[in-house]
Amino acid sequence: MEQKCIIHFLPAKAGDCFLLENERKACILIDCGYRSTYQNELKPLLERLAKDGCRISLMIITHIDEDHLEGAIALLEDNRYSDNPQIIPIDNIWFNGVLAVCSQSEKILSHVKEKLESSEAAKYNEVFGQVLRQLKGESGPISARESESFEVLCKKYKYNINQGFDCGLVERGIEQLFQGFRVKVLSPDRSLLEHFESYIHSELVCCFGRNYSLIQKNKFYGFLEKLLIVLGKDVKGASLGQFICSSIPNIDDWIGTSTMAAMNTVNRVSIVVEIEYAGYKMLFMGDSESQDWISNASKHYNLVKLSHHGTTKPNFELLSNVKCDKVLISTNGSRNNHPEEELLANVIVAGIPEIYFNYDIDKKDDITLLQERYNFKAIFGSREIVLK
C-alpha cells in the first residue's frame, strides 16, 4: 500500500484546526478552532473518517486559547465516553492545562482549602461573572456548561490525557510513535512551564489578593481556564493600513511594518511538535515563539504551520534558520491584521516554494501578482494537502 499523509487544513476563522490522516486510518488532530469550526467543518470530517474506519491516535491542543480550544470542548461534549465514542475513537490527548500545571505547583497548592469562606466565595463568584461577561461566545454569553474545563471533560469521559509523562505535562524531549507517525515535542521546556505556573499564581494574586484561597473543584478549573483565555486575548494594535497599487507590489515596503510584538506567556507555552511520516517531516508551531526552541528544530521541513496566524515576530527565527518547502498560514484575516505584511515579505524572500492559506485573504491579489517575480506558488482556500 502506498504511503501518504493528507493534511486537512480546515477553515477556523482566526483560529487553528488541522488533521493529519495516513493510509493506516490513523489520524492526528491538532487544535479544533472555535465551536463553529467544530460544528461546520471538523465534525462532518470526523464523522466521514469514522465511517471509513479511522480513529484519532493523538489529539493535541497546543495551548489555552478559545480559537484552539473551544472546538475541542464541543467535540468531547458530543463524543462523550472514550469507551463508547459517539463521533470517533480518540486514543490519546496531549494538553498542558491549568489542572495539570496547578497540581504540580507547591506554590499554588499551598493555597488550596476544603471550603471557601462566604466572603471568599462571593469574591470568586464576582470575578467569575466578570470573566464570563468578557468571554462572549460566537452566539452570545458563555453558559455554565460551556465554562467547564477541557481537562475536567477529559477526566469525566475517561480519556487518556498526558499519559505516562513525568509530572503529567507535555514537554521537550518527548518522542512517541502513533501508527507510523513519529511525534517529537520541541516545546515547551521545563523553564517555560515553570514560568507559566508563576504566571497563573501572579494572576490569582491580582484577582484575589496575596492570601488567595482555592478549592479543587471542577468549576474552579473551568474558571481558571477561561480567565487565562481572557488574559491571553490579543490587544488589537493600530491599523497598518493597506498597500494599494495597481502594479506589482514592492515587498520592500512591507518590511518594517510589523510592531514585532512578542507572544504572551500563554502563547509561548504552546506545544510545538515535529511530525515525521513516510520520509516527510512536518512542524506545527501553535502560537509559540520560535526563538524558544529553534536550537532543537531540524534544518529542513517539508511542511510548516507558521505560528500565530501569520504574525512576524514569533516566526522570525524559524524563517531565518530553517528551510521550508511548504508553509501554512491559518487565518481569515479578521483579527489583528493577520497575516502581517512583513511576515508575508519574509516568507517570500526566504524562497519558500509553496504558501498555503485556508481563506482568500485581503492580500490575495498582491500575493498573486508577486508569484512570477519571486518564483513561488500561493494556494488560497486550501482544504487538503497530500504528501506522498
Coordinates of C-alpha atoms in Angstrom, one line a residue:
M1 CA 0.0 0.0 0.0
E2 CA 1.3 3.4 -1.0
Q3 CA 2.3 5.6 2.0
K4 CA 0.8 9.0 2.0
C5 CA -0.2 11.7 4.5
I6 CA -3.2 14.0 4.0
I7 CA -3.2 17.3 5.9
H8 CA -6.7 18.6 6.3
F9 CA -6.3 22.4 6.6
L10 CA -9.7 23.4 8.0
P11 CA -11.2 27.0 7.9
A12 CA -11.2 28.1 11.5
K13 CA -11.8 31.9 11.2
A14 CA -9.0 33.4 13.3
G15 CA -8.0 30.1 14.8
D16 CA -6.3 26.7 14.1
C17 CA -7.6 23.3 13.2
F18 CA -5.5 20.6 11.4
L19 CA -6.0 16.9 11.0
L20 CA -3.3 14.5 9.6
E21 CA -4.5 11.3 8.1
N22 CA -2.5 8.3 6.8
E23 CA -3.3 5.2 4.8
R24 CA -3.4 3.1 8.0
K25 CA -6.6 5.0 9.0
A26 CA -4.7 6.7 11.8
C27 CA -5.2 10.5 12.4
I28 CA -3.5 13.2 14.5
L29 CA -5.8 16.1 15.3
I30 CA -4.0 19.4 16.2
D31 CA -6.3 22.1 17.7
C32 CA -10.0 22.4 17.0
G33 CA -10.7 26.1 16.4
Y34 CA -14.0 27.6 17.7
R35 CA -17.3 25.8 18.4
S36 CA -18.4 26.9 14.9
T37 CA -15.2 25.3 13.5
Y38 CA -16.2 22.0 15.1
Q39 CA -19.9 22.2 14.1
N40 CA -19.4 23.3 10.5
E41 CA -16.0 21.8 9.5
L42 CA -14.5 19.3 11.9
K43 CA -17.5 17.3 13.0
P44 CA -18.5 16.4 9.4
L45 CA -14.9 15.4 8.6
L46 CA -14.6 13.2 11.7
E47 CA -18.0 11.5 11.0
R48 CA -16.8 10.7 7.5
L49 CA -13.4 9.4 8.7
A50 CA -15.0 7.3 11.4
K51 CA -17.4 5.8 8.9
D52 CA -14.3 4.8 6.9
G53 CA -12.8 3.1 10.0
C54 CA -10.4 5.9 11.0
R55 CA -9.6 6.9 14.6
I56 CA -7.7 9.7 16.3
S57 CA -4.5 8.2 17.5
L58 CA -3.4 11.5 19.1
M59 CA -5.3 14.8 19.7
I60 CA -3.1 17.8 20.6
I61 CA -4.5 21.0 22.0
T62 CA -1.4 23.3 21.7
H63 CA -2.5 25.9 24.4
I64 CA -5.3 27.6 26.2
D65 CA -6.9 29.9 23.7
E66 CA -10.5 30.0 22.5
D67 CA -9.6 29.8 18.9
H68 CA -7.8 26.5 19.5
L69 CA -9.8 25.0 22.4
E70 CA -13.5 25.8 22.1
G71 CA -14.0 23.3 19.3
A72 CA -12.2 20.6 21.4
I73 CA -14.6 21.1 24.3
A74 CA -17.6 20.8 21.8
L75 CA -16.0 17.6 20.4
L76 CA -15.7 15.9 23.8
E77 CA -19.3 17.0 24.7
D78 CA -20.5 15.2 21.6
N79 CA -18.2 12.3 21.7
R80 CA -18.8 11.6 25.4
Y81 CA -17.2 8.5 26.9
S82 CA -13.9 7.2 25.4
D83 CA -15.0 3.6 25.5
N84 CA -18.2 4.3 23.6
P85 CA -17.4 7.3 21.3
Q86 CA -20.4 8.9 19.5
I87 CA -18.3 10.6 16.8
I88 CA -14.9 9.0 16.6
P89 CA -12.5 7.0 18.8
I90 CA -9.8 9.1 20.4
D91 CA -6.8 7.2 21.9
N92 CA -4.6 9.9 23.4
I93 CA -4.8 13.6 24.2
W94 CA -2.0 16.0 24.9
F95 CA -2.8 19.3 26.6
N96 CA -0.9 21.4 29.2
G97 CA -3.9 22.8 31.0
V98 CA -4.4 24.6 34.3
L99 CA -5.3 21.4 36.2
A100 CA -2.1 19.7 35.2
V101 CA 0.1 22.7 35.9
C102 CA -1.6 23.6 39.2
S103 CA -1.5 20.1 40.5
Q104 CA 2.4 20.1 40.2
S105 CA 2.8 23.6 41.8
E106 CA 3.6 23.7 45.5
K107 CA 3.2 27.4 45.4
I108 CA -0.4 27.1 44.1
L109 CA -1.3 24.0 46.1
S110 CA -0.4 25.8 49.3
H111 CA -3.5 28.0 48.8
V112 CA -5.9 25.0 48.5
K113 CA -8.5 24.5 51.2
E114 CA -11.6 22.3 51.7
K115 CA -14.2 25.1 51.7
L116 CA -14.1 28.8 51.0
E117 CA -15.3 31.4 53.5
S118 CA -18.5 33.2 52.5
S119 CA -16.6 36.4 51.6
E120 CA -14.1 34.4 49.5
A121 CA -16.9 32.6 47.7
A122 CA -18.6 35.9 47.0
K123 CA -15.4 37.4 45.6
Y124 CA -14.8 34.3 43.4
N125 CA -18.3 34.4 42.0
E126 CA -18.0 38.1 41.3
V127 CA -14.7 37.6 39.4
F128 CA -16.0 34.5 37.6
G129 CA -19.0 36.5 36.4
Q130 CA -16.8 39.3 35.1
V131 CA -14.6 36.8 33.2
L132 CA -17.6 35.1 31.5
R133 CA -19.0 38.5 30.5
Q134 CA -15.7 39.3 28.8
L135 CA -15.6 36.0 27.1
K136 CA -18.7 36.1 24.9
G137 CA -19.1 33.1 22.6
E138 CA -19.9 33.4 18.9
S139 CA -23.7 33.2 19.6
G140 CA -23.8 35.2 22.9
P141 CA -22.6 34.9 26.5
I142 CA -20.8 31.8 27.6
S143 CA -23.1 29.4 29.5
A144 CA -22.2 27.4 32.7
R145 CA -21.9 24.3 30.6
E146 CA -19.5 25.9 28.1
S147 CA -17.4 27.1 31.0
E148 CA -16.4 23.6 32.0
S149 CA -12.7 22.9 31.8
F150 CA -11.4 20.8 28.9
E151 CA -9.3 18.7 31.3
V152 CA -12.4 18.1 33.5
L153 CA -14.2 16.8 30.5
C154 CA -11.3 14.5 29.6
K155 CA -11.4 13.0 33.1
K156 CA -15.2 12.9 33.2
Y157 CA -15.3 10.9 29.9
K158 CA -12.2 8.9 30.8
Y159 CA -9.8 9.9 28.1
N160 CA -6.1 9.3 28.2
I161 CA -4.6 12.7 28.8
N162 CA -0.8 13.2 29.1
Q163 CA -0.5 9.5 29.9
G164 CA 3.0 8.3 31.1
F165 CA 4.7 11.7 31.2
D166 CA 6.8 13.0 34.2
C167 CA 4.6 15.3 36.3
G168 CA 1.7 14.8 33.8
L169 CA 2.9 17.5 31.5
V170 CA 3.9 17.5 27.8
E171 CA 7.4 18.9 27.4
R172 CA 10.5 19.0 25.2
G173 CA 12.2 15.7 24.7
I174 CA 9.1 13.5 24.5
E175 CA 9.1 11.4 21.3
Q176 CA 6.5 8.7 20.5
L177 CA 5.1 6.7 17.6
F178 CA 1.5 6.6 16.7
Q179 CA 0.6 4.2 13.8
G180 CA 3.6 5.3 11.7
F181 CA 3.6 9.0 12.8
R182 CA 6.7 9.8 14.8
V183 CA 5.9 12.8 17.0
K184 CA 8.7 14.8 18.8
V185 CA 8.0 17.6 21.2
L186 CA 10.2 20.7 20.7
S187 CA 8.5 23.0 23.2
P188 CA 7.6 23.9 25.9
D189 CA 10.7 23.1 28.0
R190 CA 10.7 23.0 31.8
S191 CA 11.5 26.7 32.2
L192 CA 8.6 27.8 30.1
L193 CA 6.2 25.6 32.1
E194 CA 7.6 27.0 35.4
H195 CA 7.1 30.5 34.0
F196 CA 3.5 29.6 33.1
E197 CA 3.0 28.3 36.7
S198 CA 4.3 31.5 38.1
Y199 CA 2.1 33.5 35.7
I200 CA -1.0 31.6 36.9
H201 CA 0.0 32.3 40.6
S202 CA 0.5 36.0 39.9
E203 CA -2.8 36.4 38.1
L204 CA -4.6 34.7 41.1
V205 CA -2.9 37.2 43.4
C206 CA -4.0 40.0 41.2
C207 CA -7.6 38.7 41.2
F208 CA -8.0 37.6 44.8
G209 CA -5.1 39.0 46.8
R210 CA -1.8 37.6 48.1
N211 CA -3.6 35.2 50.6
Y212 CA -6.0 33.8 48.0
S213 CA -7.7 30.5 48.6
L214 CA -8.5 27.8 46.2
I215 CA -10.8 24.8 46.1
Q216 CA -10.1 21.8 44.0
K217 CA -13.4 21.6 42.2
N218 CA -14.3 21.3 38.6
K219 CA -15.9 24.7 38.4
F220 CA -12.8 26.4 39.7
Y221 CA -10.6 24.8 37.0
G222 CA -13.2 25.9 34.4
F223 CA -12.9 29.5 35.8
L224 CA -9.1 29.4 35.6
E225 CA -9.1 28.2 32.0
K226 CA -11.5 31.0 31.0
L227 CA -9.5 33.6 33.0
L228 CA -6.3 32.7 31.1
I229 CA -8.2 32.9 27.8
V230 CA -9.4 36.4 28.7
L231 CA -5.9 37.5 29.8
G232 CA -4.3 36.0 26.7
K233 CA -6.6 37.8 24.2
D234 CA -4.6 39.8 21.6
V235 CA -4.6 43.5 22.0
K236 CA -5.5 45.0 18.7
G237 CA -2.9 47.5 17.6
A238 CA -3.1 50.4 15.3
S239 CA -4.0 49.6 11.8
L240 CA -1.1 49.2 9.4
G241 CA -3.3 50.2 6.5
Q242 CA -3.4 48.5 3.1
F243 CA -0.8 48.8 0.4
I244 CA -2.8 50.0 -2.6
C245 CA -1.2 49.7 -6.1
S246 CA -2.4 48.7 -9.5
S247 CA 1.1 47.4 -10.4
I248 CA 3.2 44.6 -8.9
P249 CA 3.7 45.5 -5.1
N250 CA 7.1 46.3 -3.8
I251 CA 7.6 44.0 -0.8
D252 CA 10.4 46.3 0.5
D253 CA 7.5 48.5 1.6
W254 CA 6.2 45.7 3.7
I255 CA 9.5 45.3 5.7
G256 CA 9.4 47.2 9.0
T257 CA 5.6 47.4 9.1
S258 CA 5.2 44.9 12.0
T259 CA 5.2 46.0 15.6
M260 CA 7.3 42.9 16.3
A261 CA 5.2 42.2 19.4
A262 CA 6.4 39.2 21.4
M263 CA 4.0 36.4 22.2
N264 CA 2.4 36.4 25.7
T265 CA 3.0 33.8 28.3
V266 CA 0.0 31.6 27.4
N267 CA 1.0 31.5 23.7
R268 CA 4.7 30.8 24.5
V269 CA 3.8 27.7 26.4
S270 CA 2.2 26.2 23.2
I271 CA 3.0 22.6 22.5
V272 CA 5.3 22.6 19.4
V273 CA 5.6 19.2 17.6
E274 CA 7.7 17.8 14.8
I275 CA 5.9 15.0 13.0
E276 CA 7.6 12.5 10.6
Y277 CA 5.7 10.2 8.3
A278 CA 6.8 8.3 5.2
G279 CA 10.1 10.3 5.0
Y280 CA 8.3 13.6 5.2
K281 CA 9.0 16.0 8.1
M282 CA 6.3 18.5 9.3
L283 CA 6.3 21.2 12.0
F284 CA 3.3 22.6 13.9
M285 CA 4.1 25.6 15.9
G286 CA 0.9 26.5 17.7
D287 CA 1.2 30.2 18.8
S288 CA 4.8 29.8 20.1
E289 CA 7.9 32.0 19.8
S290 CA 10.4 30.1 17.5
Q291 CA 13.3 31.7 19.4
D292 CA 12.3 29.5 22.4
W293 CA 13.0 26.2 20.6
I294 CA 14.8 26.9 17.3
S295 CA 18.0 25.3 18.6
N296 CA 16.2 22.0 18.7
A297 CA 14.5 22.2 15.3
S298 CA 15.6 20.4 12.2
K299 CA 17.2 22.4 9.4
H300 CA 14.6 21.4 6.8
Y301 CA 10.9 20.7 6.8
N302 CA 8.6 19.6 4.0
L303 CA 5.7 21.5 5.6
V304 CA 5.4 24.1 8.4
K305 CA 2.3 25.5 10.1
L306 CA 3.5 29.0 10.9
S307 CA 2.9 30.5 14.4
H308 CA 0.1 32.8 15.4
H309 CA -1.8 33.2 12.1
G310 CA 1.0 35.0 10.3
T311 CA 2.5 37.3 12.9
T312 CA 6.1 38.4 12.2
K313 CA 7.9 38.1 15.5
P314 CA 7.2 34.5 16.5
N315 CA 8.3 33.2 13.1
F316 CA 11.4 35.3 12.6
E317 CA 14.0 32.8 13.9
L318 CA 12.3 30.0 12.1
L319 CA 12.4 31.7 8.7
S320 CA 16.0 32.9 9.3
N321 CA 17.3 29.4 10.2
V322 CA 15.2 26.7 8.6
K323 CA 14.4 25.7 5.0
C324 CA 10.7 25.1 4.4
D325 CA 9.1 23.6 1.2
K326 CA 5.5 24.5 2.1
V327 CA 4.1 26.8 4.8
L328 CA 0.6 27.1 6.1
I329 CA -1.0 30.3 7.3
S330 CA -4.2 29.8 9.2
T331 CA -6.4 32.9 9.3
N332 CA -9.4 34.6 7.7
G333 CA -7.7 38.0 8.3
S334 CA -10.4 39.2 10.7
R335 CA -8.1 39.9 13.7
N336 CA -5.0 42.0 14.3
N337 CA -4.0 42.5 10.6
H338 CA -3.3 38.8 10.2
P339 CA -1.3 37.8 8.3
E340 CA 1.1 40.7 8.7
E341 CA 2.7 42.2 5.6
E342 CA 6.2 41.9 7.0
L343 CA 5.7 38.2 7.7
L344 CA 4.5 37.7 4.1
A345 CA 7.6 39.5 2.8
N346 CA 9.9 37.4 5.0
V347 CA 8.2 34.2 3.7
I348 CA 8.6 35.3 0.0
V349 CA 12.2 36.5 0.4
A350 CA 13.1 33.2 2.2
G351 CA 12.4 31.4 -1.2
I352 CA 9.7 29.1 0.1
P353 CA 8.2 27.4 -3.0
E354 CA 4.6 27.0 -1.8
I355 CA 2.4 29.1 0.6
Y356 CA -1.0 27.8 1.6
F357 CA -3.9 29.9 3.0
N358 CA -7.2 28.4 4.2
Y359 CA -9.0 31.6 3.2
D360 CA -9.0 34.2 0.4
I361 CA -7.3 36.9 2.5
D362 CA -7.3 40.7 1.6
K363 CA -3.7 40.5 0.3
K364 CA -4.6 37.7 -2.2
D365 CA -4.3 40.0 -5.3
D366 CA -0.9 41.4 -4.2
I367 CA 0.5 38.0 -3.4
T368 CA -0.8 36.6 -6.7
L369 CA 1.0 39.4 -8.6
L370 CA 4.3 38.6 -6.8
Q371 CA 4.3 34.8 -7.7
E372 CA 6.2 35.0 -11.0
R373 CA 8.8 37.6 -9.9
Y374 CA 9.7 35.6 -6.8
N375 CA 9.1 32.1 -8.2
F376 CA 6.6 30.8 -5.6
K377 CA 3.1 29.4 -5.7
A378 CA 0.3 30.7 -3.5
I379 CA -2.7 28.5 -2.9
F380 CA -5.8 30.1 -1.3
G381 CA -8.8 28.4 0.3
S382 CA -6.8 25.1 0.5
R383 CA -8.6 22.3 2.4
E384 CA -6.2 19.3 1.8
I385 CA -2.5 19.0 1.2
V386 CA -1.3 15.5 0.2
L387 CA 2.3 14.3 0.9
K388 CA 3.2 11.1 -0.9

